Amino acid sequence: MSASPSDTAARPVTAVMPDVTGGNALRAQEQMDGTQVRFEDVRGKDREVVDPQAWRVCGSRPGANQQITSYPVVLLVAPTTESCP
């Protein structure tokens, strides 16, 4: 039995999350090319990422090489002056 058209339409389009951990946040955003990306302070300090060039990627949701099934993708970032936890 094949899926009905409505079943197919309900499935999200998926892609694989690249491994951008350790890289520059701006470069990671550019690498995501058109994917909705949201930056989140990895330390939970709610600092706004005004200049992604000054931040590094500490992790992501979904994780590297995992299927992207919802958007936006979240890049967990820290200022380049700080190490990742």
PDB file of N, CA and C in Angstrom:
ATOM      1  N   MET A   1       0.847  -1.173   0.000  1.00  0.00           N
ATOM      2  CA  MET A   1       0.000   0.000   0.000  1.00  0.00           C
ATOM      3  C   MET A   1       0.896   1.243   0.000  1.00  0.00           C
ATOM      4  N   SER A   2       0.624   2.188  -0.862  1.00  0.00           N
ATOM      5  CA  SER A   2       1.436   3.406  -0.924  1.00  0.00           C
ATOM      6  C   SER A   2       0.791   4.503  -0.079  1.00  0.00           C
ATOM      7  N   ALA A   3       1.607   5.506   0.263  1.00  0.00           N
ATOM      8  CA  ALA A   3       1.120   6.622   1.069  1.00  0.00           C
ATOM      9  C   ALA A   3       0.194   7.490   0.226  1.00  0.00           C
ATOM     10  N   SER A   4      -0.830   7.999   0.865  1.00  0.00           N
ATOM     11  CA  SER A   4      -1.740   8.889   0.157  1.00  0.00           C
ATOM     12  C   SER A   4      -1.057  10.242  -0.021  1.00  0.00           C
ATOM     13  N   PRO A   5      -1.507  11.051  -0.970  1.00  0.00           N
ATOM     14  CA  PRO A   5      -0.895  12.367  -1.182  1.00  0.00           C
ATOM     15  C   PRO A   5      -0.895  13.224   0.086  1.00  0.00           C
ATOM     16  N   SER A   6      -1.951  13.117   0.906  1.00  0.00           N
ATOM     17  CA  SER A   6      -1.992  13.936   2.117  1.00  0.00           C
ATOM     18  C   SER A   6      -0.931  13.478   3.116  1.00  0.00           C
ATOM     19  N   ASP A   7      -0.639  12.164   3.177  1.00  0.00           N
ATOM     20  CA  ASP A   7       0.417  11.662   4.059  1.00  0.00           C
ATOM     21  C   ASP A   7       1.769  12.202   3.607  1.00  0.00           C
ATOM     22  N   THR A   8       2.015  12.192   2.328  1.00  0.00           N
ATOM     23  CA  THR A   8       3.279  12.665   1.779  1.00  0.00           C
ATOM     24  C   THR A   8       3.444  14.158   2.044  1.00  0.00           C
ATOM     25  N   ALA A   9       2.403  14.934   1.877  1.00  0.00           N
ATOM     26  CA  ALA A   9       2.473  16.377   2.073  1.00  0.00           C
ATOM     27  C   ALA A   9       2.722  16.731   3.539  1.00  0.00           C
ATOM     28  N   ALA A  10       2.295  15.893   4.466  1.00  0.00           N
ATOM     29  CA  ALA A  10       2.446  16.176   5.885  1.00  0.00           C
ATOM     30  C   ALA A  10       3.869  15.934   6.382  1.00  0.00           C
ATOM     31  N   ARG A  11       4.647  15.161   5.656  1.00  0.00           N
ATOM     32  CA  ARG A  11       6.007  14.872   6.087  1.00  0.00           C
ATOM     33  C   ARG A  11       6.914  16.070   5.837  1.00  0.00           C
ATOM     34  N   PRO A  12       7.725  16.455   6.847  1.00  0.00           N
ATOM     35  CA  PRO A  12       8.629  17.587   6.622  1.00  0.00           C
ATOM     36  C   PRO A  12       9.774  17.195   5.697  1.00  0.00           C
ATOM     37  N   VAL A  13      10.257  18.168   4.968  1.00  0.00           N
ATOM     38  CA  VAL A  13      11.435  17.951   4.141  1.00  0.00           C
ATOM     39  C   VAL A  13      12.622  17.867   5.097  1.00  0.00           C
ATOM     40  N   THR A  14      13.465  16.873   4.917  1.00  0.00           N
ATOM     41  CA  THR A  14      14.584  16.718   5.840  1.00  0.00           C
ATOM     42  C   THR A  14      15.917  16.932   5.134  1.00  0.00           C
ATOM     43  N   ALA A  15      16.880  17.319   5.908  1.00  0.00           N
ATOM     44  CA  ALA A  15      18.251  17.490   5.442  1.00  0.00           C
ATOM     45  C   ALA A  15      19.156  17.054   6.585  1.00  0.00           C
ATOM     46  N   VAL A  16      20.434  16.947   6.329  1.00  0.00           N
ATOM     47  CA  VAL A  16      21.375  16.538   7.357  1.00  0.00           C
ATOM     48  C   VAL A  16      22.106  17.764   7.890  1.00  0.00           C
ATOM     49  N   MET A  17      22.218  17.851   9.210  1.00  0.00           N
ATOM     50  CA  MET A  17      22.903  18.965   9.853  1.00  0.00           C
ATOM     51  C   MET A  17      24.415  18.807   9.684  1.00  0.00           C
ATOM     52  N   PRO A  18      25.084  19.802   9.091  1.00  0.00           N
ATOM     53  CA  PRO A  18      26.548  19.703   8.962  1.00  0.00           C
ATOM     54  C   PRO A  18      27.215  19.874  10.326  1.00  0.00           C
ATOM     55  N   ASP A  19      28.437  19.391  10.447  1.00  0.00           N
ATOM     56  CA  ASP A  19      29.196  19.557  11.683  1.00  0.00           C
ATOM     57  C   ASP A  19      29.881  20.914  11.643  1.00  0.00           C
ATOM     58  N   VAL A  20      29.281  21.890  12.312  1.00  0.00           N
ATOM     59  CA  VAL A  20      29.835  23.251  12.331  1.00  0.00           C
ATOM     60  C   VAL A  20      30.418  23.587  13.702  1.00  0.00           C
ATOM     61  N   THR A  21      30.447  22.619  14.613  1.00  0.00           N
ATOM     62  CA  THR A  21      30.954  22.830  15.967  1.00  0.00           C
ATOM     63  C   THR A  21      32.410  23.273  15.942  1.00  0.00           C
ATOM     64  N   GLY A  22      32.704  24.316  16.705  1.00  0.00           N
ATOM     65  CA  GLY A  22      34.055  24.849  16.786  1.00  0.00           C
ATOM     66  C   GLY A  22      34.331  25.951  15.784  1.00  0.00           C
ATOM     67  N   GLY A  23      33.433  26.107  14.833  1.00  0.00           N
ATOM     68  CA  GLY A  23      33.634  27.106  13.797  1.00  0.00           C
ATOM     69  C   GLY A  23      33.012  28.447  14.143  1.00  0.00           C
ATOM     70  N   ASN A  24      33.274  29.398  13.296  1.00  0.00           N
ATOM     71  CA  ASN A  24      32.735  30.740  13.428  1.00  0.00           C
ATOM     72  C   ASN A  24      31.229  30.723  13.153  1.00  0.00           C
ATOM     73  N   ALA A  25      30.449  31.426  13.980  1.00  0.00           N
ATOM     74  CA  ALA A  25      28.995  31.413  13.855  1.00  0.00           C
ATOM     75  C   ALA A  25      28.511  32.000  12.529  1.00  0.00           C
ATOM     76  N   LEU A  26      29.150  33.072  12.062  1.00  0.00           N
ATOM     77  CA  LEU A  26      28.753  33.667  10.781  1.00  0.00           C
ATOM     78  C   LEU A  26      29.013  32.684   9.646  1.00  0.00           C
ATOM     79  N   ARG A  27      30.160  32.054   9.677  1.00  0.00           N
ATOM     80  CA  ARG A  27      30.519  31.081   8.639  1.00  0.00           C
ATOM     81  C   ARG A  27      29.552  29.894   8.665  1.00  0.00           C
ATOM     82  N   ALA A  28      29.183  29.461   9.870  1.00  0.00           N
ATOM     83  CA  ALA A  28      28.229  28.350   9.995  1.00  0.00           C
ATOM     84  C   ALA A  28      26.872  28.736   9.415  1.00  0.00           C
ATOM     85  N   GLN A  29      26.445  29.960   9.690  1.00  0.00           N
ATOM     86  CA  GLN A  29      25.173  30.450   9.154  1.00  0.00           C
ATOM     87  C   GLN A  29      25.228  30.488   7.635  1.00  0.00           C
ATOM     88  N   GLU A  30      26.331  30.945   7.089  1.00  0.00           N
ATOM     89  CA  GLU A  30      26.493  30.982   5.627  1.00  0.00           C
ATOM     90  C   GLU A  30      26.488  29.570   5.053  1.00  0.00           C
ATOM     91  N   GLN A  31      27.112  28.631   5.761  1.00  0.00           N
ATOM     92  CA  GLN A  31      27.162  27.244   5.295  1.00  0.00           C
ATOM     93  C   GLN A  31      25.772  26.619   5.257  1.00  0.00           C
ATOM     94  N   MET A  32      24.872  27.087   6.100  1.00  0.00           N
ATOM     95  CA  MET A  32      23.509  26.557   6.147  1.00  0.00           C
ATOM     96  C   MET A  32      22.680  27.046   4.957  1.00  0.00           C
ATOM     97  N   ASP A  33      23.179  27.993   4.198  1.00  0.00           N
ATOM     98  CA  ASP A  33      22.620  28.474   2.946  1.00  0.00           C
ATOM     99  C   ASP A  33      21.100  28.377   2.815  1.00  0.00           C
ATOM    100  N   GLY A  34      20.415  29.353   3.375  1.00  0.00           N
ATOM    101  CA  GLY A  34      18.971  29.431   3.204  1.00  0.00           C
ATOM    102  C   GLY A  34      18.173  28.725   4.283  1.00  0.00           C
ATOM    103  N   THR A  35      18.826  27.935   5.117  1.00  0.00           N
ATOM    104  CA  THR A  35      18.137  27.265   6.214  1.00  0.00           C
ATOM    105  C   THR A  35      17.890  28.288   7.314  1.00  0.00           C
ATOM    106  N   GLN A  36      16.716  28.240   7.922  1.00  0.00           N
ATOM    107  CA  GLN A  36      16.433  29.142   9.033  1.00  0.00           C
ATOM    108  C   GLN A  36      17.329  28.770  10.204  1.00  0.00           C
ATOM    109  N   VAL A  37      18.103  29.755  10.681  1.00  0.00           N
ATOM    110  CA  VAL A  37      19.051  29.534  11.772  1.00  0.00           C
ATOM    111  C   VAL A  37      18.751  30.522  12.890  1.00  0.00           C
ATOM    112  N   ARG A  38      18.817  30.014  14.126  1.00  0.00           N
ATOM    113  CA  ARG A  38      18.665  30.875  15.296  1.00  0.00           C
ATOM    114  C   ARG A  38      19.871  30.648  16.187  1.00  0.00           C
ATOM    115  N   PHE A  39      20.445  31.734  16.698  1.00  0.00           N
ATOM    116  CA  PHE A  39      21.573  31.637  17.613  1.00  0.00           C
ATOM    117  C   PHE A  39      21.046  31.617  19.044  1.00  0.00           C
ATOM    118  N   GLU A  40      21.678  30.795  19.882  1.00  0.00           N
ATOM    119  CA  GLU A  40      21.302  30.723  21.294  1.00  0.00           C
ATOM    120  C   GLU A  40      22.582  30.699  22.119  1.00  0.00           C
ATOM    121  N   ASP A  41      22.649  31.560  23.137  1.00  0.00           N
ATOM    122  CA  ASP A  41      23.811  31.635  24.019  1.00  0.00           C
ATOM    123  C   ASP A  41      23.949  30.299  24.750  1.00  0.00           C
ATOM    124  N   VAL A  42      25.044  29.590  24.524  1.00  0.00           N
ATOM    125  CA  VAL A  42      25.246  28.262  25.089  1.00  0.00           C
ATOM    126  C   VAL A  42      25.292  28.298  26.616  1.00  0.00           C
ATOM    127  N   ARG A  43      25.655  29.445  27.189  1.00  0.00           N
ATOM    128  CA  ARG A  43      25.743  29.560  28.644  1.00  0.00           C
ATOM    129  C   ARG A  43      24.420  29.971  29.294  1.00  0.00           C
ATOM    130  N   GLY A  44      23.373  30.146  28.479  1.00  0.00           N
ATOM    131  CA  GLY A  44      22.060  30.490  29.019  1.00  0.00           C
ATOM    132  C   GLY A  44      21.955  31.906  29.548  1.00  0.00           C
ATOM    133  N   LYS A  45      22.859  32.782  29.118  1.00  0.00           N
ATOM    134  CA  LYS A  45      22.855  34.167  29.598  1.00  0.00           C
ATOM    135  C   LYS A  45      21.952  35.068  28.759  1.00  0.00           C
ATOM    136  N   ASP A  46      21.314  34.501  27.757  1.00  0.00           N
ATOM    137  CA  ASP A  46      20.405  35.262  26.881  1.00  0.00           C
ATOM    138  C   ASP A  46      21.063  36.472  26.221  1.00  0.00           C
ATOM    139  N   ARG A  47      22.370  36.377  25.948  1.00  0.00           N
ATOM    140  CA  ARG A  47      23.045  37.465  25.245  1.00  0.00           C
ATOM    141  C   ARG A  47      22.648  37.411  23.776  1.00  0.00           C
ATOM    142  N   GLU A  48      22.373  38.576  23.226  1.00  0.00           N
ATOM    143  CA  GLU A  48      21.975  38.672  21.828  1.00  0.00           C
ATOM    144  C   GLU A  48      23.202  38.603  20.929  1.00  0.00           C
ATOM    145  N   VAL A  49      23.093  37.834  19.877  1.00  0.00           N
ATOM    146  CA  VAL A  49      24.187  37.707  18.917  1.00  0.00           C
ATOM    147  C   VAL A  49      23.977  38.760  17.832  1.00  0.00           C
ATOM    148  N   VAL A  50      24.606  39.907  18.022  1.00  0.00           N
ATOM    149  CA  VAL A  50      24.479  41.006  17.071  1.00  0.00           C
ATOM    150  C   VAL A  50      25.451  40.806  15.913  1.00  0.00           C
ATOM    151  N   ASP A  51      26.676  40.376  16.239  1.00  0.00           N
ATOM    152  CA  ASP A  51      27.717  40.159  15.236  1.00  0.00           C
ATOM    153  C   ASP A  51      28.167  38.697  15.295  1.00  0.00           C
ATOM    154  N   PRO A  52      27.561  37.822  14.476  1.00  0.00           N
ATOM    155  CA  PRO A  52      27.912  36.402  14.513  1.00  0.00           C
ATOM    156  C   PRO A  52      29.398  36.134  14.275  1.00  0.00           C
ATOM    157  N   GLN A  53      30.094  37.061  13.628  1.00  0.00           N
ATOM    158  CA  GLN A  53      31.528  36.913  13.371  1.00  0.00           C
ATOM    159  C   GLN A  53      32.305  36.810  14.688  1.00  0.00           C
ATOM    160  N   ALA A  54      31.764  37.394  15.760  1.00  0.00           N
ATOM    161  CA  ALA A  54      32.443  37.437  17.057  1.00  0.00           C
ATOM    162  C   ALA A  54      32.043  36.272  17.977  1.00  0.00           C
ATOM    163  N   TRP A  55      31.341  35.273  17.414  1.00  0.00           N
ATOM    164  CA  TRP A  55      30.876  34.127  18.205  1.00  0.00           C
ATOM    165  C   TRP A  55      31.348  32.825  17.572  1.00  0.00           C
ATOM    166  N   ARG A  56      31.532  31.792  18.397  1.00  0.00           N
ATOM    167  CA  ARG A  56      31.903  30.464  17.896  1.00  0.00           C
ATOM    168  C   ARG A  56      30.780  29.487  18.213  1.00  0.00           C
ATOM    169  N   VAL A  57      30.661  28.470  17.385  1.00  0.00           N
ATOM    170  CA  VAL A  57      29.620  27.453  17.551  1.00  0.00           C
ATOM    171  C   VAL A  57      30.120  26.382  18.519  1.00  0.00           C
ATOM    172  N   CYS A  58      29.353  26.151  19.575  1.00  0.00           N
ATOM    173  CA  CYS A  58      29.696  25.130  20.571  1.00  0.00           C
ATOM    174  C   CYS A  58      28.876  23.856  20.370  1.00  0.00           C
ATOM    175  N   GLY A  59      27.783  23.967  19.676  1.00  0.00           N
ATOM    176  CA  GLY A  59      26.924  22.815  19.432  1.00  0.00           C
ATOM    177  C   GLY A  59      25.739  23.240  18.591  1.00  0.00           C
ATOM    178  N   SER A  60      24.850  22.310  18.354  1.00  0.00           N
ATOM    179  CA  SER A  60      23.676  22.630  17.542  1.00  0.00           C
ATOM    180  C   SER A  60      22.531  21.699  17.897  1.00  0.00           C
ATOM    181  N   ARG A  61      21.332  22.144  17.551  1.00  0.00           N
ATOM    182  CA  ARG A  61      20.130  21.298  17.632  1.00  0.00           C
ATOM    183  C   ARG A  61      19.494  21.340  16.268  1.00  0.00           C
ATOM    184  N   PRO A  62      19.416  20.277  15.557  1.00  0.00           N
ATOM    185  CA  PRO A  62      19.886  18.937  15.901  1.00  0.00           C
ATOM    186  C   PRO A  62      21.412  18.871  15.889  1.00  0.00           C
ATOM    187  N   GLY A  63      21.958  17.799  16.409  1.00  0.00           N
ATOM    188  CA  GLY A  63      23.403  17.610  16.445  1.00  0.00           C
ATOM    189  C   GLY A  63      23.978  17.341  15.062  1.00  0.00           C
ATOM    190  N   ALA A  64      25.285  17.402  14.976  1.00  0.00           N
ATOM    191  CA  ALA A  64      25.986  17.157  13.711  1.00  0.00           C
ATOM    192  C   ALA A  64      25.608  15.805  13.124  1.00  0.00           C
ATOM    193  N   ASN A  65      25.391  15.798  11.822  1.00  0.00           N
ATOM    194  CA  ASN A  65      25.063  14.601  11.046  1.00  0.00           C
ATOM    195  C   ASN A  65      23.702  13.987  11.383  1.00  0.00           C
ATOM    196  N   GLN A  66      22.863  14.738  12.103  1.00  0.00           N
ATOM    197  CA  GLN A  66      21.504  14.296  12.409  1.00  0.00           C
ATOM    198  C   GLN A  66      20.535  14.903  11.387  1.00  0.00           C
ATOM    199  N   GLN A  67      19.397  14.273  11.229  1.00  0.00           N
ATOM    200  CA  GLN A  67      18.384  14.792  10.313  1.00  0.00           C
ATOM    201  C   GLN A  67      17.792  16.091  10.850  1.00  0.00           C
ATOM    202  N   ILE A  68      17.651  17.071   9.996  1.00  0.00           N
ATOM    203  CA  ILE A  68      16.956  18.317  10.336  1.00  0.00           C
ATOM    204  C   ILE A  68      15.497  18.080   9.981  1.00  0.00           C
ATOM    205  N   THR A  69      14.647  18.078  10.985  1.00  0.00           N
ATOM    206  CA  THR A  69      13.230  17.820  10.728  1.00  0.00           C
ATOM    207  C   THR A  69      12.344  18.981  11.136  1.00  0.00           C
ATOM    208  N   SER A  70      12.933  19.998  11.784  1.00  0.00           N
ATOM    209  CA  SER A  70      12.152  21.179  12.139  1.00  0.00           C
ATOM    210  C   SER A  70      13.055  22.404  12.061  1.00  0.00           C
ATOM    211  N   TYR A  71      12.435  23.541  11.912  1.00  0.00           N
ATOM    212  CA  TYR A  71      13.173  24.788  11.751  1.00  0.00           C
ATOM    213  C   TYR A  71      12.644  25.819  12.728  1.00  0.00           C
ATOM    214  N   PRO A  72      13.443  26.770  13.192  1.00  0.00           N
ATOM    215  CA  PRO A  72      14.814  26.988  12.758  1.00  0.00           C
ATOM    216  C   PRO A  72      15.784  26.015  13.417  1.00  0.00           C
ATOM    217  N   VAL A  73      16.938  25.833  12.776  1.00  0.00           N
ATOM    218  CA  VAL A  73      18.052  25.096  13.354  1.00  0.00           C
ATOM    219  C   VAL A  73      18.640  26.011  14.424  1.00  0.00           C
ATOM    220  N   VAL A  74      19.050  25.457  15.558  1.00  0.00           N
ATOM    221  CA  VAL A  74      19.611  26.262  16.638  1.00  0.00           C
ATOM    222  C   VAL A  74      21.116  26.033  16.714  1.00  0.00           C
ATOM    223  N   LEU A  75      21.860  27.119  16.628  1.00  0.00           N
ATOM    224  CA  LEU A  75      23.305  27.062  16.830  1.00  0.00           C
ATOM    225  C   LEU A  75      23.591  27.582  18.233  1.00  0.00           C
ATOM    226  N   LEU A  76      24.184  26.740  19.067  1.00  0.00           N
ATOM    227  CA  LEU A  76      24.537  27.101  20.437  1.00  0.00           C
ATOM    228  C   LEU A  76      25.911  27.750  20.388  1.00  0.00           C
ATOM    229  N   VAL A  77      25.995  29.017  20.755  1.00  0.00           N
ATOM    230  CA  VAL A  77      27.210  29.799  20.533  1.00  0.00           C
ATOM    231  C   VAL A  77      27.738  30.459  21.801  1.00  0.00           C
ATOM    232  N   ALA A  78      29.026  30.785  21.767  1.00  0.00           N
ATOM    233  CA  ALA A  78      29.705  31.534  22.831  1.00  0.00           C
ATOM    234  C   ALA A  78      30.582  32.583  22.153  1.00  0.00           C
ATOM    235  N   PRO A  79      30.805  33.711  22.811  1.00  0.00           N
ATOM    236  CA  PRO A  79      31.714  34.701  22.238  1.00  0.00           C
ATOM    237  C   PRO A  79      33.083  34.073  22.007  1.00  0.00           C
ATOM    238  N   THR A  80      33.792  34.527  20.996  1.00  0.00           N
ATOM    239  CA  THR A  80      35.103  33.968  20.690  1.00  0.00           C
ATOM    240  C   THR A  80      36.094  34.200  21.814  1.00  0.00           C
ATOM    241  N   THR A  81      35.793  35.131  22.730  1.00  0.00           N
ATOM    242  CA  THR A  81      36.673  35.393  23.871  1.00  0.00           C
ATOM    243  C   THR A  81      36.471  34.373  24.990  1.00  0.00           C
ATOM    244  N   GLU A  82      35.466  33.498  24.851  1.00  0.00           N
ATOM    245  CA  GLU A  82      35.166  32.487  25.861  1.00  0.00           C
ATOM    246  C   GLU A  82      35.314  31.096  25.242  1.00  0.00           C
ATOM    247  N   SER A  83      35.611  30.120  26.080  1.00  0.00           N
ATOM    248  CA  SER A  83      35.661  28.737  25.590  1.00  0.00           C
ATOM    249  C   SER A  83      34.264  28.139  25.682  1.00  0.00           C
ATOM    250  N   CYS A  84      34.045  27.100  24.930  1.00  0.00           N
ATOM    251  CA  CYS A  84      32.773  26.395  24.997  1.00  0.00           C
ATOM    252  C   CYS A  84      32.740  25.585  26.293  1.00  0.00           C
ATOM    253  N   PRO A  85      31.580  25.497  26.924  1.00  0.00           N
ATOM    254  CA  PRO A  85      31.496  24.725  28.175  1.00  0.00           C
ATOM    255  C   PRO A  85      31.672  23.235  27.917  1.00  0.00           C
TER     256      PRO A  85
END
